[in-house]
GROMACS .gro file of C-alpha atoms in nm:
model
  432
    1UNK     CA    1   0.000   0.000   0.000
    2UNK     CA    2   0.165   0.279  -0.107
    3UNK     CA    3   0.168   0.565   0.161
    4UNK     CA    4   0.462   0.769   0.104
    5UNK     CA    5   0.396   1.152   0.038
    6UNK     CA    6   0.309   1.250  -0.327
    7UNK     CA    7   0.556   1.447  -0.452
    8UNK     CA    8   0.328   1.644  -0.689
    9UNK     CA    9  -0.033   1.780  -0.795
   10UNK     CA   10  -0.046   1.558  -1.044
   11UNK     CA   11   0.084   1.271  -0.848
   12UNK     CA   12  -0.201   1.365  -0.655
   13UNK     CA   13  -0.481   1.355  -0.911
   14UNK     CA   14  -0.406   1.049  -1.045
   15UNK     CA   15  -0.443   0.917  -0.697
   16UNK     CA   16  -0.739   1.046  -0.665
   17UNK     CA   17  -0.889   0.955  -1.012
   18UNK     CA   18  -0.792   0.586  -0.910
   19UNK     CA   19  -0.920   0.569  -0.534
   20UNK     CA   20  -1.246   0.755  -0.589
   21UNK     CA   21  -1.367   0.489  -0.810
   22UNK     CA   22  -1.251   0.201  -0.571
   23UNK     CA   23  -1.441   0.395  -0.323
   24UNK     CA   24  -1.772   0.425  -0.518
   25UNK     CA   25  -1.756   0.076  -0.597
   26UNK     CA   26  -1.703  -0.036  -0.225
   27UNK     CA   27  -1.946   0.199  -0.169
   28UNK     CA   28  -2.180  -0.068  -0.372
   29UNK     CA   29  -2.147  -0.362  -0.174
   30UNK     CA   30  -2.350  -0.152   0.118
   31UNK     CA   31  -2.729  -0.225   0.069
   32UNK     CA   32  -2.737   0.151   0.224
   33UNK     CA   33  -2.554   0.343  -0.094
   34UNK     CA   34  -2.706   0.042  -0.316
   35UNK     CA   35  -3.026   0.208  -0.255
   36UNK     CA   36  -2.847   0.575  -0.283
   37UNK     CA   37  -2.601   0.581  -0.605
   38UNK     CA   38  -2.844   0.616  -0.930
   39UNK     CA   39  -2.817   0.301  -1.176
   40UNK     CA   40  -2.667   0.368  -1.480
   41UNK     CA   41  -2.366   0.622  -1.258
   42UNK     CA   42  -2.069   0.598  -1.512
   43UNK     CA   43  -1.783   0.470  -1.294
   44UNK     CA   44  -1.507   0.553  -1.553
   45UNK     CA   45  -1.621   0.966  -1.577
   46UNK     CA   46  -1.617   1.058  -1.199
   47UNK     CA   47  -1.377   1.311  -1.244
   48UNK     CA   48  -1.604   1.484  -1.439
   49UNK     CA   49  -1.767   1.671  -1.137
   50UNK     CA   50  -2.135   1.693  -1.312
   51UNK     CA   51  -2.120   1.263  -1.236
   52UNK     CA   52  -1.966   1.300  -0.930
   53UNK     CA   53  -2.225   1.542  -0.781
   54UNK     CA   54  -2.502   1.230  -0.908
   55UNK     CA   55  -2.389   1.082  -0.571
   56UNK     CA   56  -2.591   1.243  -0.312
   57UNK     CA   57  -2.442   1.375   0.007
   58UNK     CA   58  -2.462   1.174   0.325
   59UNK     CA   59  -2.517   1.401   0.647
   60UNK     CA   60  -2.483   1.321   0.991
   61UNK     CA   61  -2.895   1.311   1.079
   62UNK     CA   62  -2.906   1.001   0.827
   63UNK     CA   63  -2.667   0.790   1.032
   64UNK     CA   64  -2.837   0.915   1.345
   65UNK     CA   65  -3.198   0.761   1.207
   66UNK     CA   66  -3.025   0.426   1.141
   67UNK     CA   67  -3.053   0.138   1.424
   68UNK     CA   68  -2.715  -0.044   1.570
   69UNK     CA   69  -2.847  -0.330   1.304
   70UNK     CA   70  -2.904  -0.131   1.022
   71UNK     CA   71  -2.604   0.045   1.042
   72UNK     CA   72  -2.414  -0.236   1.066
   73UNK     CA   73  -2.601  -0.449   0.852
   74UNK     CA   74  -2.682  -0.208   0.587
   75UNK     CA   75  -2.428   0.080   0.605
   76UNK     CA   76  -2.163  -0.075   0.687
   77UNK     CA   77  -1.969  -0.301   0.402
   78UNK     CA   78  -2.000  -0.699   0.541
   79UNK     CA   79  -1.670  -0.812   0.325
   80UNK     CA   80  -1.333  -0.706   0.401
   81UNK     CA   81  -1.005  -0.781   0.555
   82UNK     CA   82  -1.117  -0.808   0.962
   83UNK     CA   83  -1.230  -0.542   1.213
   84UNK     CA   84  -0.918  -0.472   1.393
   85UNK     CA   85  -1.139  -0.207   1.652
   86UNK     CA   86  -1.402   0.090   1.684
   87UNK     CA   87  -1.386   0.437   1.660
   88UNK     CA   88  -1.610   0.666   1.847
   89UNK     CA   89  -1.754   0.920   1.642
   90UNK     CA   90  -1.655   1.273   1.771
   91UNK     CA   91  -1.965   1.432   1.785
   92UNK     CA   92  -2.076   1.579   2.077
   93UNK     CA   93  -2.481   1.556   1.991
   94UNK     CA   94  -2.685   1.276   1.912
   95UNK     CA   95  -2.633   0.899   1.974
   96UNK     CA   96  -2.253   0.824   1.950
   97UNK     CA   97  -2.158   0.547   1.653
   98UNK     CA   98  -1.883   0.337   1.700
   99UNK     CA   99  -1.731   0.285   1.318
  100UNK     CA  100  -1.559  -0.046   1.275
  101UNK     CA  101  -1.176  -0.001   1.151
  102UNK     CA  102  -1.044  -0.264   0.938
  103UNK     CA  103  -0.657  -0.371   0.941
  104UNK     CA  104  -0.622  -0.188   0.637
  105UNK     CA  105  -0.774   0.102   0.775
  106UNK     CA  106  -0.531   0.135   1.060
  107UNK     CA  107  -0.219   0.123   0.852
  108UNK     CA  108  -0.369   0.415   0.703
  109UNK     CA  109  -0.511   0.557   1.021
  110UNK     CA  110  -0.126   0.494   1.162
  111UNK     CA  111   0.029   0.686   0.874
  112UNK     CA  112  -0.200   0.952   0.847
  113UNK     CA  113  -0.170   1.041   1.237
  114UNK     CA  114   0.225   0.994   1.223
  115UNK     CA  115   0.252   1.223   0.933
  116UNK     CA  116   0.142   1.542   1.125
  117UNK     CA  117   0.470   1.484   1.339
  118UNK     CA  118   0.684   1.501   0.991
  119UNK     CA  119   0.419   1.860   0.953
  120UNK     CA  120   0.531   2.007   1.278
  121UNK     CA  121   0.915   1.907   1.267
  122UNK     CA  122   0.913   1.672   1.504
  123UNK     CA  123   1.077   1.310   1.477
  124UNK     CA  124   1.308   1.079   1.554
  125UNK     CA  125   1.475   1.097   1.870
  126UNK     CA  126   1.195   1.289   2.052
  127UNK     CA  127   1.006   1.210   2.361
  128UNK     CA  128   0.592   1.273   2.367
  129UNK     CA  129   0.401   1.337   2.629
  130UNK     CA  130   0.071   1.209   2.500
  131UNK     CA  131  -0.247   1.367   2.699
  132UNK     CA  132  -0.532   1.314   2.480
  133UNK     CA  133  -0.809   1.042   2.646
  134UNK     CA  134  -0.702   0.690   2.634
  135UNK     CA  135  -1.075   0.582   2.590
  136UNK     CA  136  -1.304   0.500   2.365
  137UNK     CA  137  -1.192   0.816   2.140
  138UNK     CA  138  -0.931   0.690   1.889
  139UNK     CA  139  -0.684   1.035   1.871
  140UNK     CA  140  -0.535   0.942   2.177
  141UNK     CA  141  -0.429   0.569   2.159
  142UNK     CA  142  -0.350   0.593   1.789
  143UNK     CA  143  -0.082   0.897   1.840
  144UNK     CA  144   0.043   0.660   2.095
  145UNK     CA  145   0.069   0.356   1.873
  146UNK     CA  146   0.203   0.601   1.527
  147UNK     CA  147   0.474   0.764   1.714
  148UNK     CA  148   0.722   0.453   1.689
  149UNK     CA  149   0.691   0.445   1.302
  150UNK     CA  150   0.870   0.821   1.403
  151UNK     CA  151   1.129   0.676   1.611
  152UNK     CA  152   0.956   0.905   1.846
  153UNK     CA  153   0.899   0.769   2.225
  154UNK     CA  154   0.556   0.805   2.400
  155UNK     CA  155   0.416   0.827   2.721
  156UNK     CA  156   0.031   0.658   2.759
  157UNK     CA  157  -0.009   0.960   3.028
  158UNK     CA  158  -0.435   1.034   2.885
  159UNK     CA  159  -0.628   1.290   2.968
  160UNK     CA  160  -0.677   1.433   3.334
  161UNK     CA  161  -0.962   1.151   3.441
  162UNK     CA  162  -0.708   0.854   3.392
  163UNK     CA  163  -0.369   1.030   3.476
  164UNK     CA  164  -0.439   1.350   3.745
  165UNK     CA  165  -0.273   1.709   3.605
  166UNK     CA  166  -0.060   1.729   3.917
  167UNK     CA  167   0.069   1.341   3.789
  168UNK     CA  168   0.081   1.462   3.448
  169UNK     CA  169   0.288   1.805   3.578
  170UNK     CA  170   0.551   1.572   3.756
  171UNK     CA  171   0.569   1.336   3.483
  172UNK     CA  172   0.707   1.637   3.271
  173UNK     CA  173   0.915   1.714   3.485
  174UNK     CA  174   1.093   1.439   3.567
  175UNK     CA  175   1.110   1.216   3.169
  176UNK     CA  176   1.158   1.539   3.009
  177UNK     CA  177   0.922   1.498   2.673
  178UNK     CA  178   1.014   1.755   2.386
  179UNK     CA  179   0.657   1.714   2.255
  180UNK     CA  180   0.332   1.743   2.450
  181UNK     CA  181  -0.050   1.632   2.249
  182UNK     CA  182  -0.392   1.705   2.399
  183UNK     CA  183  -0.670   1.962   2.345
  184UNK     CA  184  -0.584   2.327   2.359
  185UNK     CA  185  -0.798   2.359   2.625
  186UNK     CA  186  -0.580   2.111   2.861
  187UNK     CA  187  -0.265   2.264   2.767
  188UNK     CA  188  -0.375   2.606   2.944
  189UNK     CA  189  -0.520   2.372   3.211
  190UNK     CA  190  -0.168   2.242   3.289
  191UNK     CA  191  -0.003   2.600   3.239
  192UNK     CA  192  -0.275   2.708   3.518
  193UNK     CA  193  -0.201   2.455   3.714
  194UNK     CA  194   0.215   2.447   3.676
  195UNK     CA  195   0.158   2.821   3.804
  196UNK     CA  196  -0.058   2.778   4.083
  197UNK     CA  197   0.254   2.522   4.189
  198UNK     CA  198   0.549   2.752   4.056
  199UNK     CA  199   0.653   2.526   3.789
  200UNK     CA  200   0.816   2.719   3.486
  201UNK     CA  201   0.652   2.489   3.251
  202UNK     CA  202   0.825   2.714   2.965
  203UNK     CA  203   1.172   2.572   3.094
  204UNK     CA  204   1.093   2.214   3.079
  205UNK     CA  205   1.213   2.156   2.761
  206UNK     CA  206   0.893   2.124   2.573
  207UNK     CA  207   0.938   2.249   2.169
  208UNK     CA  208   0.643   2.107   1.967
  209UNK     CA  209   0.269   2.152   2.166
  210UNK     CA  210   0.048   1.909   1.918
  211UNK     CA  211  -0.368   1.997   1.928
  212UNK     CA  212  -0.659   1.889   1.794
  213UNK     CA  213  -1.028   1.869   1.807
  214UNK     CA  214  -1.077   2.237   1.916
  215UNK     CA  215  -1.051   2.554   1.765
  216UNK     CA  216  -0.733   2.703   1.852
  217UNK     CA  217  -0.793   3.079   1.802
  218UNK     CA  218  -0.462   3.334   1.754
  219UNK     CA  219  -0.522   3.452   2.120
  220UNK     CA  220  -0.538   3.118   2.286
  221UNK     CA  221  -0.235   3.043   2.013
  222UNK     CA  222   0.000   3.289   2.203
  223UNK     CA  223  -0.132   3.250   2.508
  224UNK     CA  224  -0.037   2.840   2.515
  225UNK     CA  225   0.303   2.941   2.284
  226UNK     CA  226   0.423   3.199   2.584
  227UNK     CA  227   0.311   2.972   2.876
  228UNK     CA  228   0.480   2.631   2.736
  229UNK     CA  229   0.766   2.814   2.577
  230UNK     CA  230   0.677   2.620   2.243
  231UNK     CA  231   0.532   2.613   1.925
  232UNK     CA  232   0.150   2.500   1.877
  233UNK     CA  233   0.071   2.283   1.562
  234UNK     CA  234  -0.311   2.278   1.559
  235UNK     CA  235  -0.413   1.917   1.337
  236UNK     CA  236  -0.742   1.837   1.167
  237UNK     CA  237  -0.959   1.508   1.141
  238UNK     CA  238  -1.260   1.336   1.171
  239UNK     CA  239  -1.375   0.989   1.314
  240UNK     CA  240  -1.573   0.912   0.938
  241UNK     CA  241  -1.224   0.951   0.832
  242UNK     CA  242  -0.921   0.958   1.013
  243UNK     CA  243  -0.650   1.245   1.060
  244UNK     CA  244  -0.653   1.469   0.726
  245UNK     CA  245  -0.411   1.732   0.829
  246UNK     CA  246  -0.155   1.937   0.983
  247UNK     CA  247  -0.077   2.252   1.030
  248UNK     CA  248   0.300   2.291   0.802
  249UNK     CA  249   0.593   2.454   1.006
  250UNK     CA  250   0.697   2.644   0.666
  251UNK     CA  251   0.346   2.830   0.679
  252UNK     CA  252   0.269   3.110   0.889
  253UNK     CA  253   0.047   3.027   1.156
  254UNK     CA  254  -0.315   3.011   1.145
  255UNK     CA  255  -0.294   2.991   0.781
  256UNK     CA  256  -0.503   2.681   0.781
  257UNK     CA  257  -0.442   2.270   0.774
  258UNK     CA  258  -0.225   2.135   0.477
  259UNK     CA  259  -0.494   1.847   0.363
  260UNK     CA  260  -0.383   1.467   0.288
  261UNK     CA  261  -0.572   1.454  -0.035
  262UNK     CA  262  -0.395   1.144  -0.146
  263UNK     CA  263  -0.617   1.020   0.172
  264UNK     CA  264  -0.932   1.233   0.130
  265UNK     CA  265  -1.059   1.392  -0.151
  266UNK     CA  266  -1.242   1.698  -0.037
  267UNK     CA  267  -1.503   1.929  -0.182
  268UNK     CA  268  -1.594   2.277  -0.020
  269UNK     CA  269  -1.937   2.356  -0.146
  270UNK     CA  270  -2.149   2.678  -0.105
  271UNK     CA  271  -2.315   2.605   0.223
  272UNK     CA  272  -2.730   2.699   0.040
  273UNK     CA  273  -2.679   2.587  -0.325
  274UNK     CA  274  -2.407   2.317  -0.306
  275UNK     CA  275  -2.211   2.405  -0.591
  276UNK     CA  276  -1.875   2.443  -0.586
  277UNK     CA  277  -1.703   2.709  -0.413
  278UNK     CA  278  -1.435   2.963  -0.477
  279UNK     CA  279  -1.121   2.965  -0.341
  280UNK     CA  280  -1.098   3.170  -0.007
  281UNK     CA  281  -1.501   3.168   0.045
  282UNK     CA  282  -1.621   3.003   0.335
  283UNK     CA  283  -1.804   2.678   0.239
  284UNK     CA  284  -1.945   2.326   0.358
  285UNK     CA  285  -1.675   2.056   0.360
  286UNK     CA  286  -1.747   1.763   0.240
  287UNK     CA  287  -1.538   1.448   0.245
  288UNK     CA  288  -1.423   1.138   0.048
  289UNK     CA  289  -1.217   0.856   0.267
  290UNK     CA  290  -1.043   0.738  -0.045
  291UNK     CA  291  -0.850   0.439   0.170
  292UNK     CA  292  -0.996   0.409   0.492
  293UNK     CA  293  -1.344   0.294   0.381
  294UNK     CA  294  -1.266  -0.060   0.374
  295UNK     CA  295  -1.603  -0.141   0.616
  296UNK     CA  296  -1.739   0.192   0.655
  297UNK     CA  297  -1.810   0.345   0.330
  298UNK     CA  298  -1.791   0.766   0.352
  299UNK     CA  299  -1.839   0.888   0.050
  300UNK     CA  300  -1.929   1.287   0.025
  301UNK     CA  301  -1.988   1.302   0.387
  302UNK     CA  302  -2.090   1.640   0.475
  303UNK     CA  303  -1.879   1.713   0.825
  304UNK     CA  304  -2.087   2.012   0.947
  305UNK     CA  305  -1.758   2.213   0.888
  306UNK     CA  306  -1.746   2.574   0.748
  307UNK     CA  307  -1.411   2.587   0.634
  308UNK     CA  308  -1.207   2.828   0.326
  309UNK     CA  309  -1.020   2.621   0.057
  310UNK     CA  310  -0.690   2.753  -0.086
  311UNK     CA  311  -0.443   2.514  -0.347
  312UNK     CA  312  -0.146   2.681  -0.145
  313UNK     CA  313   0.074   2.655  -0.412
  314UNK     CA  314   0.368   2.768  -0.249
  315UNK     CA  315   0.689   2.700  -0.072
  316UNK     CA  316   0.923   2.372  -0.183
  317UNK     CA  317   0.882   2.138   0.083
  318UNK     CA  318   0.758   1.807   0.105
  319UNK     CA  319   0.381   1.941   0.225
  320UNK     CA  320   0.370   2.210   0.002
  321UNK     CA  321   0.220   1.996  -0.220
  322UNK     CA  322  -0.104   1.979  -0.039
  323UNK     CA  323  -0.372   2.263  -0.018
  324UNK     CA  324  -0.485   2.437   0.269
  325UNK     CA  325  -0.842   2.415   0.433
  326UNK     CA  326  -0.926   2.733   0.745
  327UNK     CA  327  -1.208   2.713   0.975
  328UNK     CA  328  -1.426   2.960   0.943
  329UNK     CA  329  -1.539   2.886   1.301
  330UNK     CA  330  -1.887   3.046   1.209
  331UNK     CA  331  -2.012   2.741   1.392
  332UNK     CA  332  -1.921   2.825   1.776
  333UNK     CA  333  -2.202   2.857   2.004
  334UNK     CA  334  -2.323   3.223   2.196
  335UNK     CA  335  -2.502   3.341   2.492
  336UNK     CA  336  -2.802   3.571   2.423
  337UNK     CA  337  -2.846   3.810   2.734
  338UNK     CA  338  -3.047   4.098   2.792
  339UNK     CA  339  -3.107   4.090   2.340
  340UNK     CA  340  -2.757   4.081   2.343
  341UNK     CA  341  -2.575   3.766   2.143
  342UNK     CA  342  -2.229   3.726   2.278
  343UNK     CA  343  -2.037   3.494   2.054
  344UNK     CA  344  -1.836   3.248   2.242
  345UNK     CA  345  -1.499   3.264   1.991
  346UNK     CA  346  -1.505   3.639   2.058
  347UNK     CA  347  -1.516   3.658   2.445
  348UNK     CA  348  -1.232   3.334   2.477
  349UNK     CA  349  -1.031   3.570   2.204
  350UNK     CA  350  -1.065   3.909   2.412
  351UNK     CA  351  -1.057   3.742   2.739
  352UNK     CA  352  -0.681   3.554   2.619
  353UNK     CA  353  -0.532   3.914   2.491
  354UNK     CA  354  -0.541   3.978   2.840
  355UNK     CA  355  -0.159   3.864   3.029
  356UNK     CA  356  -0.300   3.890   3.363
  357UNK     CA  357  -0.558   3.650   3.337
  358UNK     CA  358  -0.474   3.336   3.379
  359UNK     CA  359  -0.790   3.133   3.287
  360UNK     CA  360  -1.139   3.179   3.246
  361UNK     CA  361  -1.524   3.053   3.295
  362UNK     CA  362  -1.860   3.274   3.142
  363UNK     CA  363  -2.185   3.148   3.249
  364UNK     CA  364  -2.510   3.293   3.171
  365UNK     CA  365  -2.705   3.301   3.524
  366UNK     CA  366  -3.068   3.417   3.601
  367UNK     CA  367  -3.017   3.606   3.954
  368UNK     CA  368  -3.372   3.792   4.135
  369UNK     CA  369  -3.502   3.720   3.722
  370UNK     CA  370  -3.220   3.888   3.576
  371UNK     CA  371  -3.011   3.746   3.310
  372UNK     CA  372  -2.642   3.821   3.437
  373UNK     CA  373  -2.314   3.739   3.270
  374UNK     CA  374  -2.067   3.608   3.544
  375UNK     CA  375  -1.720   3.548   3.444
  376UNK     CA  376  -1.494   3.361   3.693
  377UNK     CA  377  -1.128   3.441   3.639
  378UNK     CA  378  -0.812   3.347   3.747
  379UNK     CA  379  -0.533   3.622   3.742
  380UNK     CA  380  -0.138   3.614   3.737
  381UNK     CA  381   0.068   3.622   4.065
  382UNK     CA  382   0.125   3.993   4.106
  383UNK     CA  383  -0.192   4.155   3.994
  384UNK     CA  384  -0.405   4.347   4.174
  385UNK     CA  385  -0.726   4.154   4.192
  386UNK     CA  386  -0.955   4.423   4.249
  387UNK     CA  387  -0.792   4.645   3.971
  388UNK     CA  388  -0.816   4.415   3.753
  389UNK     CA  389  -1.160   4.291   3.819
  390UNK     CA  390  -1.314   4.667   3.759
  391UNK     CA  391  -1.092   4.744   3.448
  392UNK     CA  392  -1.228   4.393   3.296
  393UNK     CA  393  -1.548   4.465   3.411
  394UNK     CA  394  -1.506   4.819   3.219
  395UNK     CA  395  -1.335   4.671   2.871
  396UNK     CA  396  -1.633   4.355   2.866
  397UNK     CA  397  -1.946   4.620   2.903
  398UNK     CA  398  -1.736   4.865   2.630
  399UNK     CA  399  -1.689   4.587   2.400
  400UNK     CA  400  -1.992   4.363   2.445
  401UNK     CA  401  -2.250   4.613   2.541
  402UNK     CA  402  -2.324   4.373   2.859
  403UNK     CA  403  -2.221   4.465   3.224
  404UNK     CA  404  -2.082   4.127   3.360
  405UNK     CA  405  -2.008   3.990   3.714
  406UNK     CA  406  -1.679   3.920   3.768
  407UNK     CA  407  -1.522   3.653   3.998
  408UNK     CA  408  -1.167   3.587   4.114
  409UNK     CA  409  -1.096   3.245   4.194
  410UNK     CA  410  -0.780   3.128   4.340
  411UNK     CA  411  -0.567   2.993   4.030
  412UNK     CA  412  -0.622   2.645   3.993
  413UNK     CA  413  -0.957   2.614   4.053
  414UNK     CA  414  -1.061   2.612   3.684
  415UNK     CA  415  -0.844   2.338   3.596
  416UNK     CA  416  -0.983   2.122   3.865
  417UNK     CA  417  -1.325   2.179   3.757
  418UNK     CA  418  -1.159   2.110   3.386
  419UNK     CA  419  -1.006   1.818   3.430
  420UNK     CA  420  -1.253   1.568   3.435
  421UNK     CA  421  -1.376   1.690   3.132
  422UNK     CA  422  -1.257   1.556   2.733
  423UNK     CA  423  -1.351   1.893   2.643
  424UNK     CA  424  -1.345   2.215   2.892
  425UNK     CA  425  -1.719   2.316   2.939
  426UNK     CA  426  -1.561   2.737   2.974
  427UNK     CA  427  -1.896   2.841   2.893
  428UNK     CA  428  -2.214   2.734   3.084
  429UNK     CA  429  -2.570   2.828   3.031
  430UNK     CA  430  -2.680   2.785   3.401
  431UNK     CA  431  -3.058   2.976   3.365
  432UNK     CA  432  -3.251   2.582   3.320
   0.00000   0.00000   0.00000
C-alpha cells in the first residue's frame, strides 16, 4: 500500500482519479448506498464533477436515524479484511456510533496520524508526552501507537480523568518529553495549574505543543506558545475519516491545515446551493475517505464544517504539495443576554489578549429574574485583583455592550473543575 507523500499535484490527481472509483464501488457492496447511487452512474467519468455530484451527500442526521443493526447491517460493508477495533464518532450531539476499523484502515489511520509529526518538525529521537483520552476516542491511543513508526517515544499519560494534572505536571518534569499532544484547552489547564505550583513549565524543555479537536484561536495560540515556551501545531480530522491534516511549520500560523488529499478527496461547497465554491469563500466541507473505507463506506460526507479552501501553491517542501483548508469557526455557540448575542470565539479571544488573566469561565445566570453574565477568572501572581476585576469589568461592558459579574478564583480552581472533562465546558448556560 503505497503511503509515502506524493511528490506532486499531479501525483495527486491520479491518486485520486484511481481511489475515488474504488471507493464508489465499495461503496456498492453496502445495501445503504445500493439504494443511494443512481443506476446507470458511469464509474469511468467521476472526475467529471457533473457525475460525481449524481452521488448524493450523506449528512450526519441520516446515520443518526439508522438502528445499531441497520447500520451495521446495511451501512456498513459486510466483506473485508477483519475489524481490527471501533472508533467513536466525535460528535458531541446525538447517539454516539462506534465505526468499525479494518486492518487496512489502521495502517492508514497509523500513517496519516504519524505524518502530522513530519508537519510540525518533530521526529526521531523525541520524547511525547501524549495527553489526549485513552478511551473509547481513537486520537489518543492511535498517536500513541504512530509515534514509533517516528522513532519518536511516548508516554500513555491520557487525559486528566485517567492520569491526574498534578501526575501529568511531575511526569514532565521528571522524563523530560520535547513534545506534549492534547486539546488546547488542557494545555492552558496544565499552564494554570504548573503556576498555581510555581513550575516554569516554559523551561521544561517542551518544543512542539500538538492539538486537535478544538478551535485554537490566535489569542489562545499565544497564550499556550508563551506559557509552554513552544510552538502549537493545531491538526485536523474526523472519526468518518481519520487524521486529514496538519498545520505545516513552513506556513505562517493560522494559515489553515495542509490536507492529505492522497487520503481524502475533499469538496468545499457553497453552504445553500451546493455548488462548488471559490477559493478563499467560506463553504461546507465535504469528504471522500479514499482508503480508509474498507467497512465503513464515507463517500461525500458532509462534516458540518465551514471551512475556506486555498491550493497553497507555495513554498518547496515536502507538504507544500497539499492545499490548505481554514475554519471559518462560524459554527461556535453564543449566549443571548439581555437581546444581546455574545459569541463564544469572541469573548475566549478578548478574554486571552489579556496577560494577567490566567484562565477563564462565562456562564449565563438568572439572579432575582435577571439574566447576568458572570465570568470567573483566574489572574497572574502579582496583579491586583480588584484592579483588575473593575478594568475587565469596564473593557467587557465597552466591547460587548453587557455589564458582567466578575469573579476571582484562586488559580487552579478552573483546571480542577476542567479536568474531568474531554472537552473544557468554559462556557455554561446555568438559567434551566
Amino acid at each position: 500500500m503505497p503511503l509515502s507523500l506524493p511528490k506532486t499535484r499531479a501525483e495527486i490527481r491520479r491518486i485520486q482519479s484511481e481511489r475515488k472509483r474504488a471507493a464508489v464501488e465499495q461503496a456498492l457492496r453496502s445495501p445503504f448506498w445500493r439504494k443511494r447511487i443512481a443506476k446507470g452512474l458511469a464509474l469511468d467519468k467521476l472526475d467529471d464533477p457533473e457525475v460525481w455530484r449524481r452521488i448524493p451527500i450523506l449528512h450526519k442526521d441520516e446515520l443518526r436515524e439508522l438502528s445499531d443493526a441497520q447500520f451495521y447491517g446495511e451501512f456498513c460493508v459486510a466483506q473485508h479484511d477483519g475489524i481490527a477495533e471501533y472508533w467513536r464518532s466525535g460528535g458531541v450531539t446525538g447517539q454516539p456510533l462506534f465505526y468499525p476499523r479494518s486492518f487496512r484502515d489502521i495502517e492508514v489511520g497509523l500513517e496519516s496520524f504519524a505524518r502530522t509529526f513530519d508537519c510540525a518538525g518533530a521526529g526521531r529521537g523525541e520524547r511525547a508526552h501524549v495527553s489526549f483520552p485513552m478511551g473509547i476516542h481513537p486520537v489518543g491511543q492511535i498517536y500513541s501507537r504512530c509515534a514509533a513508526s517516528r522513532g519518536i517515544t511516548a508516554n500513555w499519560a491520557g487525559a486528566g480523568t485517567s492520569t491526574p494534572s498534578a501526575l501529568q505536571l511531575e511526569l514532565i518534569q521528571r522524563l523530560k518529553p520535547t513534545i506534549w499532544l492534547g486539546m488546547s484547552s488542557y494545555a492552558l489547564h496544565l499552564a494554570n495549574l504548573a503556576e498555581a505550583k510555581g513550575i516554569e513549565l516554559s523551561k521544561l524543555g517542551i518544543k512542539h505543543v500538538m492539538c486537535s479537536a478544538e478551535p485554537v484561536s490566535q489569542a489562545k495560540r499565544d497564550k499556550i506558545e508563551r506559557s509552554w515556551g513552544a510552538k502549537l501545531a493545531d491538526n485536523f480530522g474526523m472519526t468518518e475519516a481519520g487524521m486529514m491534516g496538519g498545520e505545516w511549520k513552513e506556513d505562517a500560523p493560522g494559515l489553515g491545515f495542509r490536507i492529505w488529499t492522497d487520503l481524502y478527496f475533499i469538496e468545499v461547497l457553497d453552504p445553500k446551493s451546493l455548488e462548488p465554491g471559490k477559493q478563499g469563500e467560506v463553504g461546507t466541507l465535504v469528504v471522500t475517505a479514499l482508503r480508509t473505507n474498507n467497512v465503513t463506506p464515507f463517500l461525500r460526507w458532509s462534516s458540518g464544517d465551514l471551512v475556506t479552501y486555498s491550493e497553497a501553491d507555495d513554498g518547496d517542501g515536502a507538504f507544500s504539495v497539499f492545499p490548505r483548508l481554514k475554519h471559518a469557526h462560524r459554527t461556535a455557540g453564543f449566549f443571548k443576554i439581555r437581546g444581546v448575542n455574545l459569541g463564544h470565539q469572541d469573548l475566549e479571544d478578548f478574554m486571552f489578549r489579556h496577560l494577567e488573566i490566567g484562565d477563564f469561565r462565562a456562564e449565563a445566570v438568572n439572579e432575582g429574574g435577571n439574566d447576568i453574565l458572570r465570568v470567573s477568572i483566574e489572574v497572574r501572581r502579582g496583579t491586583d485583583a480588584g484592579g483588575m476585576t473593575r478594568a475587565l469589568a469596564s473593557e467587557i461592558k465597552e466591547k460587548f455592550e453587557l455589564a458582567p459579574q466578575v469573579v476571582v478564583l484562586e488559580t487552579g480552581t478552573l483546571a480542577k473543575e476542567f479536568e474531568a472533562n474531554v472537552k473544557a465546558a468554559r462556557f455554561v448556560d446555568r438559567r434551566g
